[in-house]
Tab-separated table of C-alpha atoms and ligand atoms in Angstrom:
chain	number	residue	atom	x	y	z
A	1	MET	CA	88.568	-5.706	-3.722
A	2	ASN	CA	85.838	-7.253	-1.701
A	3	GLU	CA	83.051	-6.002	-0.020
A	4	PRO	CA	82.818	-6.921	3.524
A	5	LEU	CA	79.880	-9.859	3.894
A	6	SER	CA	78.454	-8.220	6.661
A	7	GLU	CA	77.913	-4.526	5.134
A	8	ILE	CA	75.712	-6.463	2.552
A	9	GLU	CA	73.932	-8.598	5.152
A	10	SER	CA	73.332	-5.112	6.908
A	11	GLN	CA	71.905	-3.175	3.798
A	12	ALA	CA	70.191	-6.266	1.863
A	13	LEU	CA	68.601	-6.521	5.307
A	14	ARG	CA	67.683	-3.049	6.026
A	15	ALA	CA	66.265	-3.238	2.240
A	16	LEU	CA	64.813	-5.982	2.592
A	17	ALA	CA	62.184	-4.683	5.037
A	18	ALA	CA	62.024	-1.345	3.283
A	19	VAL	CA	60.658	-3.737	-0.007
A	20	GLY	CA	56.526	-3.165	-0.463
A	21	GLY	CA	55.323	-4.936	-3.378
A	22	ASP	CA	56.924	-7.396	-5.885
A	23	GLU	CA	58.709	-4.620	-7.874
A	24	ALA	CA	60.442	-3.468	-5.265
A	25	LEU	CA	61.082	-7.054	-4.324
A	26	GLU	CA	62.409	-8.361	-7.773
A	27	ALA	CA	64.591	-5.237	-8.198
A	28	TRP	CA	65.921	-6.272	-4.265
A	29	ARG	CA	66.735	-9.436	-5.651
A	30	VAL	CA	69.068	-8.877	-8.393
A	31	ALA	CA	70.905	-5.386	-6.799
A	32	TYR	CA	71.769	-8.330	-3.989
A	33	LEU	CA	71.754	-12.095	-5.157
A	34	GLY	CA	71.307	-11.156	-9.212
A	35	ARG	CA	74.054	-12.397	-11.673
A	36	ARG	CA	75.376	-8.760	-11.076
A	37	GLY	CA	74.752	-8.631	-7.855
A	38	ARG	CA	76.455	-7.773	-4.751
A	39	LEU	CA	76.922	-11.046	-3.255
A	40	THR	CA	77.513	-12.342	-6.681
A	41	LEU	CA	80.594	-10.483	-7.145
A	42	VAL	CA	81.851	-11.465	-4.046
A	43	LEU	CA	81.300	-15.260	-4.605
A	44	ARG	CA	83.128	-14.540	-8.105
A	45	GLY	CA	85.516	-12.813	-6.836
A	46	LEU	CA	86.657	-15.403	-4.360
A	47	ALA	CA	88.308	-17.323	-6.823
A	48	GLY	CA	91.684	-15.352	-6.498
A	49	LEU	CA	92.259	-16.700	-3.210
A	50	PRO	CA	94.451	-18.791	-1.331
A	51	LEU	CA	92.638	-21.842	-0.996
A	52	GLU	CA	92.763	-21.717	3.098
A	53	GLU	CA	90.843	-18.425	2.514
A	54	ARG	CA	89.245	-19.350	-0.627
A	55	ARG	CA	87.518	-21.930	1.892
A	56	ASN	CA	86.553	-19.918	4.781
A	57	ALA	CA	85.107	-16.910	3.170
A	58	GLY	CA	83.125	-19.674	0.306
A	59	ALA	CA	80.914	-20.948	3.643
A	60	ALA	CA	80.317	-17.722	4.981
A	61	ALA	CA	79.620	-16.428	1.470
A	62	ASN	CA	77.253	-19.361	0.570
A	63	ARG	CA	75.820	-18.844	3.598
A	64	LEU	CA	75.075	-15.497	3.636
A	65	LYS	CA	73.290	-16.205	-0.024
A	66	GLN	CA	71.045	-18.969	1.960
A	67	GLN	CA	70.124	-16.206	4.312
A	68	LEU	CA	69.434	-13.794	2.090
A	69	GLU	CA	67.350	-16.582	-0.587
A	70	THR	CA	65.460	-17.463	2.470
A	71	ALA	CA	64.425	-13.870	3.695
A	72	LEU	CA	63.728	-13.091	0.242
A	73	GLU	CA	61.072	-15.945	0.449
A	74	ALA	CA	60.047	-15.066	3.563
A	75	LYS	CA	58.672	-11.794	2.439
A	76	LYS	CA	57.462	-12.913	-1.191
A	77	ASP	CA	55.083	-15.135	1.336
A	78	GLN	CA	54.411	-11.663	3.457
A	79	LEU	CA	53.926	-9.636	0.491
A	80	ALA	CA	51.524	-12.344	-0.723
A	81	HIS	CA	49.507	-12.676	2.018
A	82	SER	CA	49.058	-8.995	3.092
A	83	VAL	CA	47.365	-9.060	-1.153
A	84	ALA	CA	45.041	-10.999	0.140
A	85	GLU	CA	44.281	-9.632	3.854
A	86	ALA	CA	43.824	-6.570	1.724
A	87	LEU	CA	41.409	-8.533	-0.941
A	88	ALA	CA	39.165	-9.862	1.909
A	89	ALA	CA	39.184	-6.523	4.002
A	90	ASP	CA	37.808	-5.325	0.424
A	91	ARG	CA	35.187	-7.998	-0.552
A	92	VAL	CA	31.665	-7.074	-1.056
A	93	ASP	CA	28.948	-9.370	0.578
A	94	VAL	CA	26.779	-9.898	-2.966
A	95	THR	CA	24.258	-11.911	-0.092
A	96	LEU	CA	23.964	-9.067	1.711
A	97	PRO	CA	19.902	-7.523	1.668
A	98	GLY	CA	20.135	-3.748	0.192
A	99	PRO	CA	18.314	-0.990	1.898
A	100	PRO	CA	14.798	-1.670	2.718
A	101	LEU	CA	12.183	-0.027	0.250
A	102	PRO	CA	9.896	2.138	1.561
A	103	ALA	CA	6.325	-0.187	1.578
A	104	GLY	CA	3.339	0.683	0.219
A	105	ARG	CA	-0.248	0.181	1.500
A	106	LEU	CA	-3.960	0.318	0.506
A	107	HIS	CA	-6.070	3.410	1.414
A	108	PRO	CA	-7.540	3.468	4.767
A	109	THR	CA	-10.887	3.650	2.586
A	110	THR	CA	-9.855	0.747	-0.204
A	111	GLN	CA	-9.137	-1.530	3.420
A	112	THR	CA	-12.948	-0.832	4.972
A	113	LEU	CA	-14.594	-0.840	1.185
A	114	ARG	CA	-12.917	-4.723	0.658
A	115	ASP	CA	-13.777	-5.535	4.425
A	116	VAL	CA	-17.426	-4.184	3.557
A	117	LEU	CA	-17.910	-6.035	0.408
A	118	ASP	CA	-16.431	-8.843	1.780
A	119	TYR	CA	-18.352	-9.483	4.124
A	120	PHE	CA	-21.421	-9.377	1.468
A	121	ILE	CA	-19.761	-11.492	-0.746
A	122	SER	CA	-19.367	-14.534	1.837
A	123	ILE	CA	-22.720	-14.078	2.320
A	124	GLY	CA	-24.096	-14.567	-1.357
A	125	PHE	CA	-23.665	-11.090	-3.031
A	126	GLN	CA	-22.476	-10.404	-6.529
A	127	VAL	CA	-20.152	-7.384	-6.586
A	128	VAL	CA	-21.409	-4.648	-9.891
A	129	GLU	CA	-19.938	-1.622	-10.800
A	130	GLY	CA	-21.411	1.279	-12.972
A	131	PRO	CA	-20.492	4.617	-14.727
A	132	GLU	CA	-20.348	7.714	-12.885
A	133	VAL	CA	-21.393	9.873	-15.074
A	134	GLU	CA	-24.951	9.028	-15.456
A	135	TRP	CA	-28.273	10.249	-16.528
A	136	ASP	CA	-30.652	11.937	-14.842
A	137	ARG	CA	-33.169	9.665	-15.769
A	138	TYR	CA	-31.045	6.608	-13.690
A	139	ASN	CA	-30.080	9.050	-10.907
A	140	PHE	CA	-33.613	11.010	-9.693
A	141	GLU	CA	-36.044	10.145	-12.369
A	142	ALA	CA	-35.985	6.280	-11.585
A	143	LEU	CA	-35.547	6.617	-7.899
A	144	ARG	CA	-38.918	8.727	-7.204
A	145	ILE	CA	-37.001	12.035	-7.615
A	146	PRO	CA	-38.400	13.739	-10.166
A	147	ARG	CA	-37.581	17.916	-11.056
A	148	ASP	CA	-39.712	19.106	-9.216
A	149	HIS	CA	-39.819	17.182	-5.560
A	150	PRO	CA	-38.760	18.547	-2.679
A	151	ALA	CA	-36.053	15.142	-1.721
A	152	ARG	CA	-34.208	17.005	-4.741
A	153	ASP	CA	-32.855	19.589	-2.703
A	154	MET	CA	-31.132	16.389	-0.734
A	155	TRP	CA	-28.920	16.238	-3.488
A	156	ASP	CA	-26.621	19.500	-4.969
A	157	THR	CA	-25.426	18.039	-8.043
A	158	LEU	CA	-22.985	18.270	-10.321
A	159	TRP	CA	-23.958	18.659	-13.811
A	160	ILE	CA	-21.774	17.877	-16.942
A	161	ASP	CA	-21.951	20.591	-18.953
A	162	TYR	CA	-23.925	18.620	-22.185
A	163	GLU	CA	-27.287	20.228	-23.208
A	164	ARG	CA	-30.157	18.748	-24.741
A	165	ASP	CA	-33.501	20.251	-25.183
A	166	GLY	CA	-32.725	22.788	-23.539
A	167	GLU	CA	-31.595	20.226	-20.500
A	168	ARG	CA	-28.479	18.841	-18.856
A	169	PRO	CA	-29.424	15.553	-18.979
A	170	MET	CA	-26.151	13.901	-17.836
A	171	LEU	CA	-24.766	14.958	-14.054
A	172	LEU	CA	-22.198	12.729	-11.738
A	173	ARG	CA	-24.028	10.417	-9.784
A	174	THR	CA	-25.221	11.104	-6.201
A	175	HIS	CA	-25.390	8.079	-5.067
A	176	THR	CA	-24.734	4.165	-6.779
A	177	SER	CA	-28.372	3.838	-7.247
A	178	PRO	CA	-28.703	3.876	-10.447
A	179	MET	CA	-26.666	1.477	-11.235
A	180	GLN	CA	-28.744	-0.687	-8.928
A	181	VAL	CA	-31.809	0.815	-11.709
A	182	ARG	CA	-29.499	-0.750	-14.408
A	183	VAL	CA	-29.501	-4.308	-12.358
A	184	MET	CA	-33.299	-4.348	-12.008
A	185	GLU	CA	-33.388	-3.369	-15.966
A	186	GLN	CA	-31.495	-6.241	-17.246
A	187	THR	CA	-32.039	-9.073	-14.865
A	188	GLU	CA	-35.211	-11.389	-13.261
A	189	PRO	CA	-34.949	-11.825	-10.158
A	190	PRO	CA	-33.198	-13.499	-7.683
A	191	ILE	CA	-31.082	-9.906	-7.192
A	192	ARG	CA	-28.429	-9.847	-4.867
A	193	VAL	CA	-25.713	-7.065	-5.292
A	194	VAL	CA	-23.734	-4.832	-3.601
A	195	VAL	CA	-22.374	-1.508	-5.851
A	196	PRO	CA	-19.192	0.634	-4.109
A	197	GLY	CA	-18.147	3.437	-6.680
A	198	ARG	CA	-17.329	7.280	-6.272
A	199	CYS	CA	-20.425	9.595	-6.079
A	200	TYR	CA	-19.977	13.056	-6.180
A	201	ARG	CA	-21.529	16.045	-4.630
A	202	TYR	CA	-21.394	20.181	-5.137
A	203	GLU	CA	-21.283	20.788	-2.026
A	204	ALA	CA	-18.827	22.980	0.384
A	205	THR	CA	-16.212	20.485	2.690
A	206	ASP	CA	-16.116	20.198	5.928
A	207	PRO	CA	-15.305	17.474	8.588
A	208	THR	CA	-17.754	15.902	7.980
A	209	HIS	CA	-18.206	16.040	4.360
A	210	GLU	CA	-16.549	15.769	1.086
A	211	TRP	CA	-17.046	16.350	-2.693
A	212	MET	CA	-16.060	13.030	-3.313
A	213	MET	CA	-17.055	9.684	-1.459
A	214	VAL	CA	-17.095	6.085	-1.794
A	215	GLN	CA	-21.140	4.231	-1.343
A	216	VAL	CA	-22.036	0.951	-1.284
A	217	GLU	CA	-25.424	0.092	-1.923
A	218	GLY	CA	-27.185	-3.156	-1.349
A	219	LEU	CA	-30.239	-4.303	-2.740
A	220	VAL	CA	-31.902	-7.390	-2.425
A	221	VAL	CA	-35.451	-8.898	-4.955
A	222	ASP	CA	-36.968	-11.683	-4.397
A	223	GLU	CA	-40.493	-13.432	-3.551
A	224	GLY	CA	-41.074	-13.056	-0.036
A	225	VAL	CA	-38.521	-10.522	1.098
A	226	SER	CA	-39.587	-8.900	4.057
A	227	LEU	CA	-38.481	-6.410	6.792
A	228	GLY	CA	-36.713	-9.162	8.913
A	229	ASP	CA	-34.514	-9.789	6.499
A	230	LEU	CA	-33.825	-6.370	6.547
A	231	LYS	CA	-32.860	-6.343	9.822
A	232	GLY	CA	-31.438	-9.665	10.111
A	233	THR	CA	-29.082	-8.719	7.214
A	234	LEU	CA	-27.913	-5.728	8.569
A	235	THR	CA	-27.383	-6.239	12.275
A	236	ASP	CA	-25.094	-9.059	11.266
A	237	PHE	CA	-23.187	-6.938	8.961
A	238	ALA	CA	-23.753	-4.077	12.284
A	239	ARG	CA	-21.638	-6.558	13.904
A	240	ARG	CA	-19.029	-8.065	11.536
A	241	ILE	CA	-17.290	-4.436	11.508
A	242	PHE	CA	-17.478	-3.465	14.458
A	243	GLY	CA	-17.366	-6.399	16.498
A	244	PRO	CA	-19.696	-8.782	17.909
A	245	GLU	CA	-20.897	-6.390	21.494
A	246	ARG	CA	-22.262	-4.022	19.384
A	247	ARG	CA	-26.023	-3.021	20.207
A	248	THR	CA	-27.990	-2.093	17.009
A	249	ALA	CA	-31.292	0.020	16.657
A	250	PHE	CA	-33.752	0.481	13.613
A	251	ARG	CA	-34.954	4.631	13.665
A	252	CYS	CA	-37.377	5.805	10.907
A	253	ASP	CA	-35.462	7.598	8.412
A	254	TYR	CA	-37.372	8.731	5.068
A	255	PHE	CA	-35.918	8.608	0.979
A	256	PRO	CA	-38.223	9.058	-1.782
A	257	PHE	CA	-36.783	5.336	-2.744
A	258	VAL	CA	-38.240	3.003	0.105
A	259	GLU	CA	-41.615	2.613	2.150
A	260	PRO	CA	-41.009	2.671	5.347
A	261	GLY	CA	-37.165	3.486	4.973
A	262	MET	CA	-34.923	3.359	8.215
A	263	GLU	CA	-31.098	3.997	9.372
A	264	LEU	CA	-28.928	1.594	11.232
A	265	ARG	CA	-27.470	2.695	14.450
A	266	ILE	CA	-25.207	1.159	16.213
A	267	ASP	CA	-24.678	1.857	20.249
A	268	CYS	CA	-21.504	4.900	20.889
A	269	PHE	CA	-18.675	2.173	21.583
A	270	LEU	CA	-16.484	5.474	22.527
A	271	CYS	CA	-18.586	6.362	25.142
A	272	GLY	CA	-20.879	3.157	26.051
A	273	GLY	CA	-23.543	4.869	25.414
A	274	GLU	CA	-23.037	7.550	28.362
A	275	GLY	CA	-23.157	10.344	25.437
A	276	CYS	CA	-19.693	11.735	23.616
A	277	ARG	CA	-18.909	13.768	20.471
A	278	THR	CA	-18.344	10.741	18.379
A	279	CYS	CA	-22.143	10.057	18.789
A	280	SER	CA	-23.625	14.190	19.469
A	281	ARG	CA	-25.060	13.324	23.251
A	282	THR	CA	-26.782	10.671	21.393
A	283	GLY	CA	-24.888	7.422	22.506
A	284	TRP	CA	-25.715	6.498	19.224
A	285	ILE	CA	-24.118	5.581	15.718
A	286	GLU	CA	-25.891	6.211	12.485
A	287	ILE	CA	-23.822	3.902	10.034
A	288	LEU	CA	-26.570	3.263	7.370
A	289	GLY	CA	-29.650	4.166	5.742
A	290	ALA	CA	-31.929	1.471	4.162
A	291	GLY	CA	-35.617	0.596	3.725
A	292	MET	CA	-38.226	-2.021	2.024
A	293	VAL	CA	-37.595	-0.911	-1.880
A	294	HIS	CA	-41.218	1.334	-2.808
A	295	PRO	CA	-42.962	-0.536	-5.204
A	296	GLU	CA	-43.502	1.707	-8.002
A	297	ILE	CA	-39.348	1.735	-8.358
A	298	LEU	CA	-39.931	-1.974	-8.917
A	299	GLU	CA	-42.877	-1.709	-11.660
A	300	SER	CA	-40.811	0.637	-13.551
A	301	VAL	CA	-38.898	-1.070	-14.099
A	302	GLY	CA	-41.077	-4.130	-15.336
A	303	TYR	CA	-41.138	-6.075	-11.934
A	304	ASP	CA	-44.703	-7.243	-10.490
A	305	SER	CA	-44.437	-5.384	-7.386
A	306	GLU	CA	-47.435	-8.202	-5.779
A	307	LYS	CA	-45.194	-11.245	-6.467
A	308	TYR	CA	-41.518	-9.285	-5.488
A	309	THR	CA	-40.510	-7.550	-2.518
A	310	GLY	CA	-36.983	-6.190	-1.790
A	311	PHE	CA	-35.038	-4.601	0.403
A	312	ALA	CA	-31.713	-2.124	-0.880
A	313	PHE	CA	-29.588	0.351	1.653
A	314	GLY	CA	-26.681	2.084	1.224
A	315	MET	CA	-23.443	3.878	3.481
A	316	GLY	CA	-20.582	6.190	2.759
A	317	ILE	CA	-17.286	4.492	3.032
A	318	GLU	CA	-15.327	6.923	4.555
A	319	ARG	CA	-17.986	7.571	7.263
A	320	ILE	CA	-17.107	3.579	8.360
A	321	ALA	CA	-13.920	4.095	7.999
A	322	MET	CA	-13.633	7.194	10.606
A	323	LEU	CA	-15.391	5.698	13.031
A	324	ARG	CA	-13.515	1.686	13.013
A	325	HIS	CA	-10.325	4.240	13.313
A	326	GLY	CA	-11.273	6.980	15.185
A	327	ILE	CA	-10.369	9.490	12.053
A	328	GLU	CA	-12.820	13.433	12.966
A	329	ASP	CA	-11.990	14.647	9.822
A	330	ILE	CA	-13.058	13.770	6.774
A	331	ARG	CA	-10.831	16.164	4.313
A	332	LEU	CA	-7.415	13.696	5.686
A	333	LEU	CA	-8.502	11.390	3.753
A	334	TYR	CA	-8.090	12.025	0.626
A	335	ALA	CA	-5.281	15.806	1.412
A	336	ASN	CA	-2.820	12.864	0.141
A	337	ASP	CA	-0.229	13.676	3.468
A	338	LEU	CA	1.557	10.557	3.427
A	339	ARG	CA	2.414	11.505	7.738
A	340	PHE	CA	-1.467	11.151	7.831
A	341	LEU	CA	-2.094	7.820	5.604
A	342	GLY	CA	1.201	6.166	6.094
A	343	GLN	CA	-0.097	5.607	9.710
A	344	PHE	CA	-3.670	2.991	8.734
B	1	2NL	C1	-27.244	6.444	3.358
B	1	2NL	C2	-28.471	6.274	2.452
B	1	2NL	C3	-29.768	4.287	1.535
B	1	2NL	C4	-30.755	3.468	-0.344
B	1	2NL	C5	-30.273	3.994	-0.549
B	1	2NL	C6	-31.531	2.571	-2.939
B	1	2NL	C7	-31.812	1.872	-4.381
B	1	2NL	C8	-32.851	1.557	-5.041
B	1	2NL	C9	-34.156	1.650	-4.713
B	1	2NL	C10	-34.165	1.675	-2.932
B	1	2NL	CL1	-32.382	1.104	-6.344
B	1	2NL	N1	-33.131	2.021	-2.677
B	1	2NL	N2	-31.148	2.850	-2.568
B	1	2NL	C11	-31.877	2.992	0.047
B	1	2NL	C12	-31.773	3.407	1.170
B	1	2NL	C13	-30.699	3.867	1.782
B	1	2NL	O1	-28.372	5.321	1.029
B	1	2NL	O2	-27.232	7.244	3.688
B	1	2NL	N3	-26.842	6.363	1.960
B	1	2NL	C14	-25.070	7.053	1.839
């Protein structure tokens, strides 16, 4: 009993359409075209038919066989294609850049410190660093600030918990001058150095004071160094850091280690000299202290003060950075808040 070919055809094509993978396709092939498949059985069953019928039915069965084989090949292609498509859709582009990493940056104090040092390096100064823990002798005595000197009140010091002969001879340096004394002790003029570093004062904090600050001091000692050299150097410095259009002015000030002593001011770039909060309504902003090195200091390190003269200066880097960026509270610089620090 032979199945009608039309039945095989419609079932085979429907089943083939439902095939979704290689395994199901092979099962389909075995079921219809395999050695014991439905169409094969029909073809075998033809043997018992009379010649004329066998020829007609045989031709029809062979056409269906070819049709199913063609459909099988087409299905194979389609499956291979959809696998390729799925792989393509799933592809990872390893050349794509990754998600951006948060970039670090230099602290605003460091940025300004580097600009200040770069200026002095450019005009021939050397950069020297010294210890943050100092001897009283270098921090005060060698700079004409003896224990009973009223100027000692200007620095409220953090003393190291170490006693010798009933005294505390060690401290956290209050300025970087002690390193300049060490330089003078160890070298003969000419000297042109800048000394950057952290300094400490035992002090309540407020918008313009911190217990730690970064100071840069400078020292020039040579034959024939004059107040003109001081004024020329520091005026040029002020214009390099704050802009070539800045007006500058020197005014008398007192520091025990210089004579004469002075401060350098620039005209207020916020109000143009009118008077505002930043310049305390004076129209001028103080940016550093300076003076001619006191001859007693030169003598105490073994220099002949008749032969050599020098000038020195000192500035707080936070103050310079605050002026440049319009920062109104020094405590913001060391509060470690990235919302603030990320702006510079
Ligand atoms: C300021 C003022 C100053 C000096 C520092 C100095 C150092 C030696 C000898 C003489 Cl070894 N002077 N340094 C001189 C004048 C002013 O600093 O306002 N600093 C923040």
